[in-house]
XYZ file of C-alpha atoms in Angstrom:
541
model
C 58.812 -1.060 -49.110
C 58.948 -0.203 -45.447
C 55.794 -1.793 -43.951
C 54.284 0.937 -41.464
C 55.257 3.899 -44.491
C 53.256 2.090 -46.565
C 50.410 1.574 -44.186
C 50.621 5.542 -43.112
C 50.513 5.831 -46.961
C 47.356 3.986 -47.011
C 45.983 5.821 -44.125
C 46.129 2.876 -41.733
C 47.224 4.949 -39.068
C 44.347 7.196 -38.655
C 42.829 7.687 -35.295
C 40.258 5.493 -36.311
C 41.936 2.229 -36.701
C 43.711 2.810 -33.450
C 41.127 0.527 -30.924
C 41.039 -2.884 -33.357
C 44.739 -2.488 -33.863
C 45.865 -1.839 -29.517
C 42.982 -4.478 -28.962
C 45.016 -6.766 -30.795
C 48.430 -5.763 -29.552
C 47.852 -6.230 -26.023
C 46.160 -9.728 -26.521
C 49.168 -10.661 -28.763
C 51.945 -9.227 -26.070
C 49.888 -11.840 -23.506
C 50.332 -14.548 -25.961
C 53.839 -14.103 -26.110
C 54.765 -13.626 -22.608
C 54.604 -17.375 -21.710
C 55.860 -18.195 -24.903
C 58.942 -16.167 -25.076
C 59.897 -17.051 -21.576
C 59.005 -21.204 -22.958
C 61.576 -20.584 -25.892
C 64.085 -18.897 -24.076
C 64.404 -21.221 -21.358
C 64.242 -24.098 -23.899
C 67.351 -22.612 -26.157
C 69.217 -22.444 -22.766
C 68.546 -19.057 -22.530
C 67.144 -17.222 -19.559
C 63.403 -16.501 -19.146
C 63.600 -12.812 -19.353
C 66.140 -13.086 -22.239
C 63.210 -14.739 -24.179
C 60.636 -11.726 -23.540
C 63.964 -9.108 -24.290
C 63.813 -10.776 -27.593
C 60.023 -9.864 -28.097
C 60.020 -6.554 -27.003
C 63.899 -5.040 -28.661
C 63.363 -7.478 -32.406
C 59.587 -7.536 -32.194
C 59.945 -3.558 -31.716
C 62.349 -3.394 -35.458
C 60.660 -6.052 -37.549
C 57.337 -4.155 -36.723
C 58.810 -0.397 -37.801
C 61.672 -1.864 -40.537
C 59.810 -5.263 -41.919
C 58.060 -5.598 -45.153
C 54.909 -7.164 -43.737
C 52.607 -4.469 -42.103
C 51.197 -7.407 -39.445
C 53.989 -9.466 -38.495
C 55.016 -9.955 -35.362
C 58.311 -11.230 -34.515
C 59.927 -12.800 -31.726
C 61.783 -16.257 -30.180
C 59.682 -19.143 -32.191
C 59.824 -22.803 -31.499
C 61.597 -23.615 -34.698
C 64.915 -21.650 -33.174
C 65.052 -24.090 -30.236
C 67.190 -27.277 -31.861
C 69.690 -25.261 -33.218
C 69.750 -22.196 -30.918
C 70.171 -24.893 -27.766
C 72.901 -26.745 -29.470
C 74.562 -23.397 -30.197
C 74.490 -22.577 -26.406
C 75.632 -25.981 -24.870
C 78.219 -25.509 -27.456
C 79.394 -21.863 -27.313
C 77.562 -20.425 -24.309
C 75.203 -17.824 -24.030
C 77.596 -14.737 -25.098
C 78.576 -17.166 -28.433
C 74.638 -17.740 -29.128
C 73.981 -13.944 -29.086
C 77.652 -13.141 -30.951
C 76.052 -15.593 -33.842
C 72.677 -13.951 -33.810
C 74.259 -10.583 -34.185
C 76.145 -12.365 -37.385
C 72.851 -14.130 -38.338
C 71.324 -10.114 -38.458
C 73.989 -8.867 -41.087
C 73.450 -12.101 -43.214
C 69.662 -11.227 -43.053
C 70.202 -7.964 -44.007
C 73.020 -8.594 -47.052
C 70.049 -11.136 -47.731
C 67.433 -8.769 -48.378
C 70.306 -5.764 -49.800
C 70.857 -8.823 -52.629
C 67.022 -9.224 -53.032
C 67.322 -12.664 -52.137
C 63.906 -12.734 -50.467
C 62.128 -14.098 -53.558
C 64.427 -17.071 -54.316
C 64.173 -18.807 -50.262
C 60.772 -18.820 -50.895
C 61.030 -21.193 -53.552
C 61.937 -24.193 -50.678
C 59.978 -27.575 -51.763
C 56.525 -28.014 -49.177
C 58.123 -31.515 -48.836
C 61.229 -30.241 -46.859
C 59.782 -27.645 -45.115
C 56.731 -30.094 -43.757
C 59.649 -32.609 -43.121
C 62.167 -30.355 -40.992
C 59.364 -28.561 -39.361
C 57.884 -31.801 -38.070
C 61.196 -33.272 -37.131
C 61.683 -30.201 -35.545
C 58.247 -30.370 -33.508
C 59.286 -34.152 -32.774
C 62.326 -32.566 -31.332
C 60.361 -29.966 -28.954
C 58.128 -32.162 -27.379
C 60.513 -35.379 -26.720
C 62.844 -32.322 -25.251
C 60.310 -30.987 -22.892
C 60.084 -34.404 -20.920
C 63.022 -33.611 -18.586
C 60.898 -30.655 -17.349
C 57.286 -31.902 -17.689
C 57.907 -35.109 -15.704
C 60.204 -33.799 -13.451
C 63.070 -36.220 -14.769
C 66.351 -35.864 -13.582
C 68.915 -34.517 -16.293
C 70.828 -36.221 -19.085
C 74.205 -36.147 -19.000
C 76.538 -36.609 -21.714
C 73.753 -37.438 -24.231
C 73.991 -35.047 -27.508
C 72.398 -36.531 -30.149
C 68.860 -37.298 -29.774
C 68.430 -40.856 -29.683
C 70.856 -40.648 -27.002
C 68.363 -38.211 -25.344
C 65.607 -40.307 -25.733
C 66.655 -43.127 -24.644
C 68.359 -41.409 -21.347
C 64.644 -39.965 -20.845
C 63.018 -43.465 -21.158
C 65.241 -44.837 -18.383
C 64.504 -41.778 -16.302
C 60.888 -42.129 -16.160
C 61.049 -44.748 -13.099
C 62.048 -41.286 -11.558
C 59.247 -38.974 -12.278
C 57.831 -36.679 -9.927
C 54.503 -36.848 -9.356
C 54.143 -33.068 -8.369
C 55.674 -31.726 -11.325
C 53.616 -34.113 -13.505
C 50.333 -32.794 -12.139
C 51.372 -29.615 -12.930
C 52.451 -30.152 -16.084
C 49.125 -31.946 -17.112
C 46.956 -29.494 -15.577
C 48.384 -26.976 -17.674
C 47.834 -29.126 -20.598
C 44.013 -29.608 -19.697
C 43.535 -26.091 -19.019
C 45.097 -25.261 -22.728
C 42.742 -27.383 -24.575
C 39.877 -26.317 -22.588
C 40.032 -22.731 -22.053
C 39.808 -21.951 -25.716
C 35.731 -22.537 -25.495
C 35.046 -21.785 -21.888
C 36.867 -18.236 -21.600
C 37.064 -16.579 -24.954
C 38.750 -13.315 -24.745
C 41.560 -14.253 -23.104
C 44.669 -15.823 -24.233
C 44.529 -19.933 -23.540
C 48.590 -20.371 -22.931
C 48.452 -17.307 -20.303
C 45.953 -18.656 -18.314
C 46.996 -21.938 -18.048
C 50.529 -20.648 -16.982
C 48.368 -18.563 -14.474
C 46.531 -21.671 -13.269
C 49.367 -23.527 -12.738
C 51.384 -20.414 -10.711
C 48.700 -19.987 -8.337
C 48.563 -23.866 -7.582
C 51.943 -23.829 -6.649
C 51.744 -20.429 -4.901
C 49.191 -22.042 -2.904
C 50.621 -25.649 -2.143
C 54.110 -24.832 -2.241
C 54.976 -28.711 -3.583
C 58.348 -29.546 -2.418
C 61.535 -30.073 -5.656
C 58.627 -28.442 -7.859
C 61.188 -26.653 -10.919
C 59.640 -22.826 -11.072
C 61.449 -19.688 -12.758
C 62.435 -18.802 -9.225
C 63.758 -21.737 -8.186
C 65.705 -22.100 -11.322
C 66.538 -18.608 -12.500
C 66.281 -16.282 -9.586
C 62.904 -14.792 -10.792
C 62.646 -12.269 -14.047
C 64.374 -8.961 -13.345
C 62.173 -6.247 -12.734
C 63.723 -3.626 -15.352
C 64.233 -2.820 -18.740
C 66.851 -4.427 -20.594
C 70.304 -2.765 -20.994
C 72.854 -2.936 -23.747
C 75.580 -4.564 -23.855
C 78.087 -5.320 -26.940
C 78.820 -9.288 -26.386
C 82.633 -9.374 -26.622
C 83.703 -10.539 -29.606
C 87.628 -12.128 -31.403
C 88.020 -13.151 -34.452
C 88.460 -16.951 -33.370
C 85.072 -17.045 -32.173
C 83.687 -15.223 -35.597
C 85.501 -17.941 -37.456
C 83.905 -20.840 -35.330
C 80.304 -19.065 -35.273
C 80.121 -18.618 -38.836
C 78.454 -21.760 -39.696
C 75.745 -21.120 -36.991
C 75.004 -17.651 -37.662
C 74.171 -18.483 -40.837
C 72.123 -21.682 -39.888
C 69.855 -18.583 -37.646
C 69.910 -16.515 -40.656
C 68.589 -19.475 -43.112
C 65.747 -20.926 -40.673
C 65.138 -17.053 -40.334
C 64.955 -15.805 -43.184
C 62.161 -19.479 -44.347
C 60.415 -18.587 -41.212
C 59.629 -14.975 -41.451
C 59.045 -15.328 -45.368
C 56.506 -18.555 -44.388
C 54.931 -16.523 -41.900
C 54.365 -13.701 -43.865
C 53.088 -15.127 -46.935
C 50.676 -16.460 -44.412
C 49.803 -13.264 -43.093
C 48.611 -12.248 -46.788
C 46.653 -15.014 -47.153
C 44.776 -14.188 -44.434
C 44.507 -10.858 -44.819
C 44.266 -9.880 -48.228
C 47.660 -8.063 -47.823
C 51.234 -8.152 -50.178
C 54.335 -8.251 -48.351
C 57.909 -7.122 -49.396
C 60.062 -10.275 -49.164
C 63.452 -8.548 -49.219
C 62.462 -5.609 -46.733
C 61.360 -8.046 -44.916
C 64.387 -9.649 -44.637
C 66.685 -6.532 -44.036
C 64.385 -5.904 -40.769
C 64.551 -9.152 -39.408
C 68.182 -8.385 -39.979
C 67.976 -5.550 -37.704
C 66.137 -6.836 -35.556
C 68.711 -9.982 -34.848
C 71.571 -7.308 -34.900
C 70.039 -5.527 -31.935
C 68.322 -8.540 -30.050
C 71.527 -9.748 -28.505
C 73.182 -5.706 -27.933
C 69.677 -5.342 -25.136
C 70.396 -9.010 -23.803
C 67.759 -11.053 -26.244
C 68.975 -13.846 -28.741
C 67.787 -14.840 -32.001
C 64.364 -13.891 -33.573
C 62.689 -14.661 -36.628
C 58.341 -14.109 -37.982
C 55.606 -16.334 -35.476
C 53.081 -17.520 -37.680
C 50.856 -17.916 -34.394
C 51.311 -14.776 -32.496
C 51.218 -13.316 -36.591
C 47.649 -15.092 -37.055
C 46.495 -14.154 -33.919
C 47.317 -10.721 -34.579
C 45.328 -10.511 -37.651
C 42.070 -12.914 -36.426
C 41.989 -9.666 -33.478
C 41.666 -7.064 -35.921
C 45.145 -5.611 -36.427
C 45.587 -3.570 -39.293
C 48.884 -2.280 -39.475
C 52.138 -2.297 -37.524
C 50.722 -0.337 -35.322
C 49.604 -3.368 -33.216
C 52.934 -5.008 -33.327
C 54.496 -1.706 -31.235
C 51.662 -2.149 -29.313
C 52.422 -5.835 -27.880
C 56.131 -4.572 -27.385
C 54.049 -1.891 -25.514
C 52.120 -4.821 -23.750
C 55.654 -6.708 -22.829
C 57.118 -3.750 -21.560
C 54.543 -2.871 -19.081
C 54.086 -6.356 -17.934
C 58.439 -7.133 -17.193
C 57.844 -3.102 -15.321
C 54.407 -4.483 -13.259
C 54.232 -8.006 -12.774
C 57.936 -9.654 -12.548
C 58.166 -10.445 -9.461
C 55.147 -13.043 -9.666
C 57.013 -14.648 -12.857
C 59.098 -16.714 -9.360
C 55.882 -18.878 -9.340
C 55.733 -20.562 -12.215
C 56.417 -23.976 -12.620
C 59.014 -24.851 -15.287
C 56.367 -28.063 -16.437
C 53.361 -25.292 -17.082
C 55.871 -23.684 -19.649
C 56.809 -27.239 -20.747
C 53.410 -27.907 -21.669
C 52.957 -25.013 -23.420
C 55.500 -26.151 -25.370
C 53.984 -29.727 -25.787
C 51.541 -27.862 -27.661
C 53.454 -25.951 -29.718
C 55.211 -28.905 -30.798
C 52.165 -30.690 -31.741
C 51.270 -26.857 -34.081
C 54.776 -27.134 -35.649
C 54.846 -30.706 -36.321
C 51.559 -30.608 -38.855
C 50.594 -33.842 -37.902
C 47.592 -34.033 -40.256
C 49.811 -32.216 -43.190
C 52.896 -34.781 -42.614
C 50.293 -37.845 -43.064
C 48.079 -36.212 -46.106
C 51.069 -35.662 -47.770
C 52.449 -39.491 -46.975
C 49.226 -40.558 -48.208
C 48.982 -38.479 -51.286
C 51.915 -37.032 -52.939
C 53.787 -39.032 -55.205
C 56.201 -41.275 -54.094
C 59.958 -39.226 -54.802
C 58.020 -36.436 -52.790
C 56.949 -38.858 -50.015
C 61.050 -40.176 -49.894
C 62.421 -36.134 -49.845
C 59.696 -35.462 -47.464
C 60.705 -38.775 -45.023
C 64.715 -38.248 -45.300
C 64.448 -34.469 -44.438
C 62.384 -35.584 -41.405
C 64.698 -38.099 -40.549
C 68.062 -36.363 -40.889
C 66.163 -33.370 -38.847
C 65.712 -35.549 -35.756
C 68.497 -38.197 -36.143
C 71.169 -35.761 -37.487
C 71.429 -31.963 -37.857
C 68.660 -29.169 -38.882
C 70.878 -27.543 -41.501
C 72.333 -31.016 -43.415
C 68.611 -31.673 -42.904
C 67.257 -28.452 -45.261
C 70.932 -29.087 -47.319
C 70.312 -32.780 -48.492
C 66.268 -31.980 -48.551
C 66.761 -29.391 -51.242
C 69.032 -31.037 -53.014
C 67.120 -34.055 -53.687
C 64.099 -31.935 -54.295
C 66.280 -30.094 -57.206
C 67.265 -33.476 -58.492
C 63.586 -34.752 -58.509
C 62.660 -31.368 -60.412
C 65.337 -31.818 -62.598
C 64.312 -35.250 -63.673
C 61.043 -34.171 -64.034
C 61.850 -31.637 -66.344
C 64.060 -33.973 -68.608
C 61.086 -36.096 -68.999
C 58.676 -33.153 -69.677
C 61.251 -33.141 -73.016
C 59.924 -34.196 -76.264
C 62.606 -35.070 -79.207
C 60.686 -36.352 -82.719
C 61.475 -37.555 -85.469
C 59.362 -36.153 -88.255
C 58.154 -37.503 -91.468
C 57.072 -35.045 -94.404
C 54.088 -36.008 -94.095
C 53.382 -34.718 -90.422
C 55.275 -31.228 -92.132
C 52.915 -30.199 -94.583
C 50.277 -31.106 -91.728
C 52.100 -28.893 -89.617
C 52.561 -25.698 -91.813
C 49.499 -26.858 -94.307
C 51.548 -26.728 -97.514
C 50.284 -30.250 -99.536
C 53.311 -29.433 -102.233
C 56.337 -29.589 -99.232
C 58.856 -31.656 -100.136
C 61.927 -32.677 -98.220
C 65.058 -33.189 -99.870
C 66.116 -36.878 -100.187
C 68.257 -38.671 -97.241
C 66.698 -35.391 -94.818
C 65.799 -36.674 -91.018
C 63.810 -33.509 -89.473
C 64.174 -33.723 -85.460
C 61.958 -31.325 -83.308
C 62.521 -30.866 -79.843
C 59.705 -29.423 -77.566
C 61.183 -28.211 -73.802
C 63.856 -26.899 -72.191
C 67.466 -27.703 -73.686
C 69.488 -28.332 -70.620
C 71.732 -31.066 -69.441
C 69.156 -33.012 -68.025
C 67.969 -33.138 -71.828
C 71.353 -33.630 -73.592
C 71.401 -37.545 -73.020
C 67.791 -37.903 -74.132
C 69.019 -36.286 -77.715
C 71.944 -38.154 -77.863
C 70.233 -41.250 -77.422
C 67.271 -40.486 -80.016
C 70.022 -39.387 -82.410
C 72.034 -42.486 -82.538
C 71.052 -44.496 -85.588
C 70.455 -41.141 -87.263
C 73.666 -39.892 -88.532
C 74.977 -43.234 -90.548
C 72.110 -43.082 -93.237
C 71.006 -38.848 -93.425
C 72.572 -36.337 -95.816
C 70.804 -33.726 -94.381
C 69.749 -33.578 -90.342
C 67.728 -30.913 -89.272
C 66.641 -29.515 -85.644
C 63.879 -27.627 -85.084
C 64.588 -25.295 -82.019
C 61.208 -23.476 -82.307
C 59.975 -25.362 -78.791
C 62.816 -24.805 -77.300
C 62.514 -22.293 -74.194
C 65.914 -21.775 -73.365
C 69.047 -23.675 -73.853
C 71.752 -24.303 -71.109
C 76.174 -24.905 -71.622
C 75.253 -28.464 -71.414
C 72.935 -28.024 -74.446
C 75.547 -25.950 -76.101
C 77.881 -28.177 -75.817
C 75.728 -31.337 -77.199
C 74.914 -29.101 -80.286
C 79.204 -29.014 -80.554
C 79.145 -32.577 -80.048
C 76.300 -33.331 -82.529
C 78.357 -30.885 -85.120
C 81.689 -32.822 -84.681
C 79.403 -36.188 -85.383
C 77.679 -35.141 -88.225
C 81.244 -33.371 -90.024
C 82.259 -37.132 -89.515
C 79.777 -38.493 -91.142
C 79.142 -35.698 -93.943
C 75.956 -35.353 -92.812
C 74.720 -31.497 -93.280
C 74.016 -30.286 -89.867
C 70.959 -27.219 -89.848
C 69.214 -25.341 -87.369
C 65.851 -23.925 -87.914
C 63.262 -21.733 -86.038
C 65.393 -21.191 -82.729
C 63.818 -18.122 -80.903
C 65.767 -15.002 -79.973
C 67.557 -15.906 -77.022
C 68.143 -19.209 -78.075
C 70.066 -17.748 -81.105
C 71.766 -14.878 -79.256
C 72.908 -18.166 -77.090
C 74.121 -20.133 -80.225
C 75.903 -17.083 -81.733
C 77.447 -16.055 -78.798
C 79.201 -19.651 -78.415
C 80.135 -19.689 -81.729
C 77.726 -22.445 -83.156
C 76.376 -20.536 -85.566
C 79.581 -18.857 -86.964
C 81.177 -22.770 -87.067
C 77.876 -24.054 -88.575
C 77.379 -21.297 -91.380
C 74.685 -18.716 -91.372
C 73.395 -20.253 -94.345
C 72.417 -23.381 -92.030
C 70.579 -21.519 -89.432
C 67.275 -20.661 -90.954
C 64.374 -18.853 -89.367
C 62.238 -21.556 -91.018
C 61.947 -24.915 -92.501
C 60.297 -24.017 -95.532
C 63.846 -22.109 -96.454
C 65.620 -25.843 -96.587
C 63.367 -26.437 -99.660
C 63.680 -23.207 -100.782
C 67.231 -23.220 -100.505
C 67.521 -26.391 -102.670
């Protein structure tokens, strides 16, 4: 469901929920001014690119999303891969794979995928998001200290090690400014309430270099030329099929950290505000929205669980207040662009140094070191690790994998196979005269069938078949059964014809049986073997 029909459904568009929900617009459009120009200029992107992205994707996800108080824009998890995609490809390739990324997104949420990406492990996504805050912060040295650039260095200990033998080199200037910004962040909060902590440190910081002009200080101006005063103009990247071929793989890196990050932040959304969001719609607007980012100059975009949350903590009520910041944006770029010149590159750097520290979950990454068990604690580690040392998407690749393998162990060993004695029968089903026939072994199996199972049957079955005339399985417990499952029942039917052992199948439920007919078991077994119940065996005799 469309997100703002179903709030003018609900009547959330009546005059009088306008105020709380342009209230909180306008304060979230001055959150994400520094923010979006931060991102952008940390995916290689320029500033105004980053605050083109807020205003043309923020715009769509808020009328074509499936989460009435999302808001949508560049977020800090984009900036690994989105700046590896534009040292690699350029700024035209990063926008050509964010255009790609959108129609992904969209056959995403078409194929009602929305549901299944939100099933991701908390271990992986704690790992790659920290890795990726690790990422952001050690990053944001070059500008922060005023360090000169690396050169050559791609992967990140590379990187990190060019940046420690920079820091001879830093400049004091630029470092001042940088920490100022960082005071003013973490004090601001409880000193001036009402407005927006990252846009008046940025402020801070412009109007200390507007005032002291510090010589081979980085600003916007310096660097970029200023932000054009204007509204962004379209512009269809140019596009051969070489370049689709080689952007593939990236585009659908955007569309998979997407499509967790929108999903994340809108699950968080409903927890905070009572609300229930449409996975897949939301999906297939974040696809539009990264189809016409890069066609108005912006790059990728994807759901900001901060600007989201500070969105609903204001009041918002509908996605009313997300057209509302776009609003906000718009009217700022118009107004104020020509002061953007002024601002230090290290004020947006710290802003980032913050962010970093939000993303990472430091306190989450060491509760869950402390406190989950210890396969978790290994996926949770190696996805961190292959996220800073490596690549974001092997990262999320292995990560889930291992995770599947943990869950699939678990599950084998949440499987019970028993051997039963008469005695614990007439227990069972409370007849005192039951009575298996002689040289009968009675196995019951209590879980899933499936192939992480089969060996755990085989094995309990072993000295079985020598010394039974009769072996019977008891399916009753059994959820579901898998080919792997079928296939051991084949198996254990080949064994037992060897051994003239009478092979029967009792109590399977419904779709285990349609499963067993339909591969032929029961038609090679004989109907008369597959009984609804175990008192039939006696009957039967």
């Amino acid at each position: 469901m469309i997100a703002i029909l179903e709030a003018k459904r609900a009547g959330l568009l009546s005059k009088e929920y306008w105020l709380n929900n342009i209230l909180a617009g306008v304060i979230v459009g001055i959150v994400a001014l520094p923010l979006a120009m931060a991102f952008a200029i940390a995916s290689g992107a320029k500033p105004e690119q980053g605050i083109y992205t807020a205003i043309v994707a923020g715009g769509l996800t808020s009328l074509f999303g499936g989460s009435r108080l999302q808001i949508a824009g560049p977020t800090g998890a984009f900036i690994v891969i989105l700046s590896g995609i534009t040292a690699k490809y350029g700024i035209e390739g990063l926008q050509v794979a964010t255009l790609m990324a959108g129609v992904m997104l969209m056959l995403m949420g078409l194929a009602r995928l929305g549901g299944v990406i939100k099933y991701i492990p908390d271990p992986v996504i704690v790992g790659f998001t920290s890795g990726i805050g690790v990422i952001i912060w050690v990053g944001q040295w070059k500008d922060f200290f005023g360090l000169s650039p690396e050169t050559g260095a791609i992967h990140f200990h590379e990187k990190f090690w060019h940046l420690i033998q920079a820091f001879p080199s830093i400049h004091l200037a630029t470092t001042a400014l940088g920490l100022l910004t960082l005071v003013v962040l973490l004090v601001s909060p409880s000193v001036i309430k009402r407005i927006p902590s990252p846009l008046v440190a940025m402020v801070a910081a412009s109007i200390v270099q507007w005032l002291f002009q510090f010589e081979n200080v980085a600003t916007i101006g310096s660097t970029f030329g200023g932000v054009p005063q204007s509204l962004p103009q379209f512009e269809v990247p140019s596009l051969t099929f070489s370049e689709v071929l080689q952007l593939i793989g990236p585009a659908f890196t955007i569309a998979l950290l997407g499509a967790i990050e929108s999903l994340l932040s809108a699950v968080v959304a409903d927890s905070m505000a009572g609300t229930k969001h449409d996975s897949n719609q939301e999906l297939v607007g974040q696809g539009i929205a990264n189809i016409f980012s890069p066609l108005f100059g912006g790059f990728a975009s994807t759901g900001a669980i901060a600007r989201t949350a500070t969105n609903i903590r204001n009041g918002a009520t509908s996605p009313l207040a997300g057209i509302v910041h776009v609003l906000t944006l718009l009217g700022i770029v118009l107004l104020f662009a020509p002061l953007a010149s002024h601002i230090p590159l290290s004020a947006l750097s710290a802003i980032l140094f913050v962010v970093a520290y939000n993303m990472s979950e430091l306190h989450r990454f060491t509760h869950m070191v402390r406190t989950a068990p210890k396969p978790d604690v290994a996926v949770l580690l190696i996805t961190f690790l292959l996220t800073v040392f490596a690549d974001l998407v092997i990262a999320v690749n292995i990560g889930v994998m291992l995770a599947a393998l943990l869950f699939m162990k678990r599950m084998s060993e949440t499987v019970s196979i028993e051997l039963q004695s008469n005695e614990v029968l007439k227990e069972e089903i409370e007849d005192r005269n039951f009575i298996l026939p002689p040289q009968t072994v009675v196995v019951a199996m209590d879980g899933p069938f499936f192939f992480g199972a089969a060996e755990r049957l085989e094995s309990a079955l072993e000295s079985v078949h020598g010394h039974a005339d009769i072996l019977v399985m008891r399916l009753g417990r059994v959820p579901f059964i898998d080919a792997t499952g079928l296939q051991s029942l084949w198996d254990l039917m080949g064994t037992c014809s060897r051994h003239k052992t009478r092979l029967v199948l009792c109590e399977a439920r419904p779709n285990v049986l349609e499963k067993l007919k339909r591969a032929g078991l029961v038609e090679k077994i004989g109907t008369w073997n597959v009984l609804d119940h175990i008192h039939e065996l006696v009957a039967g005799q």
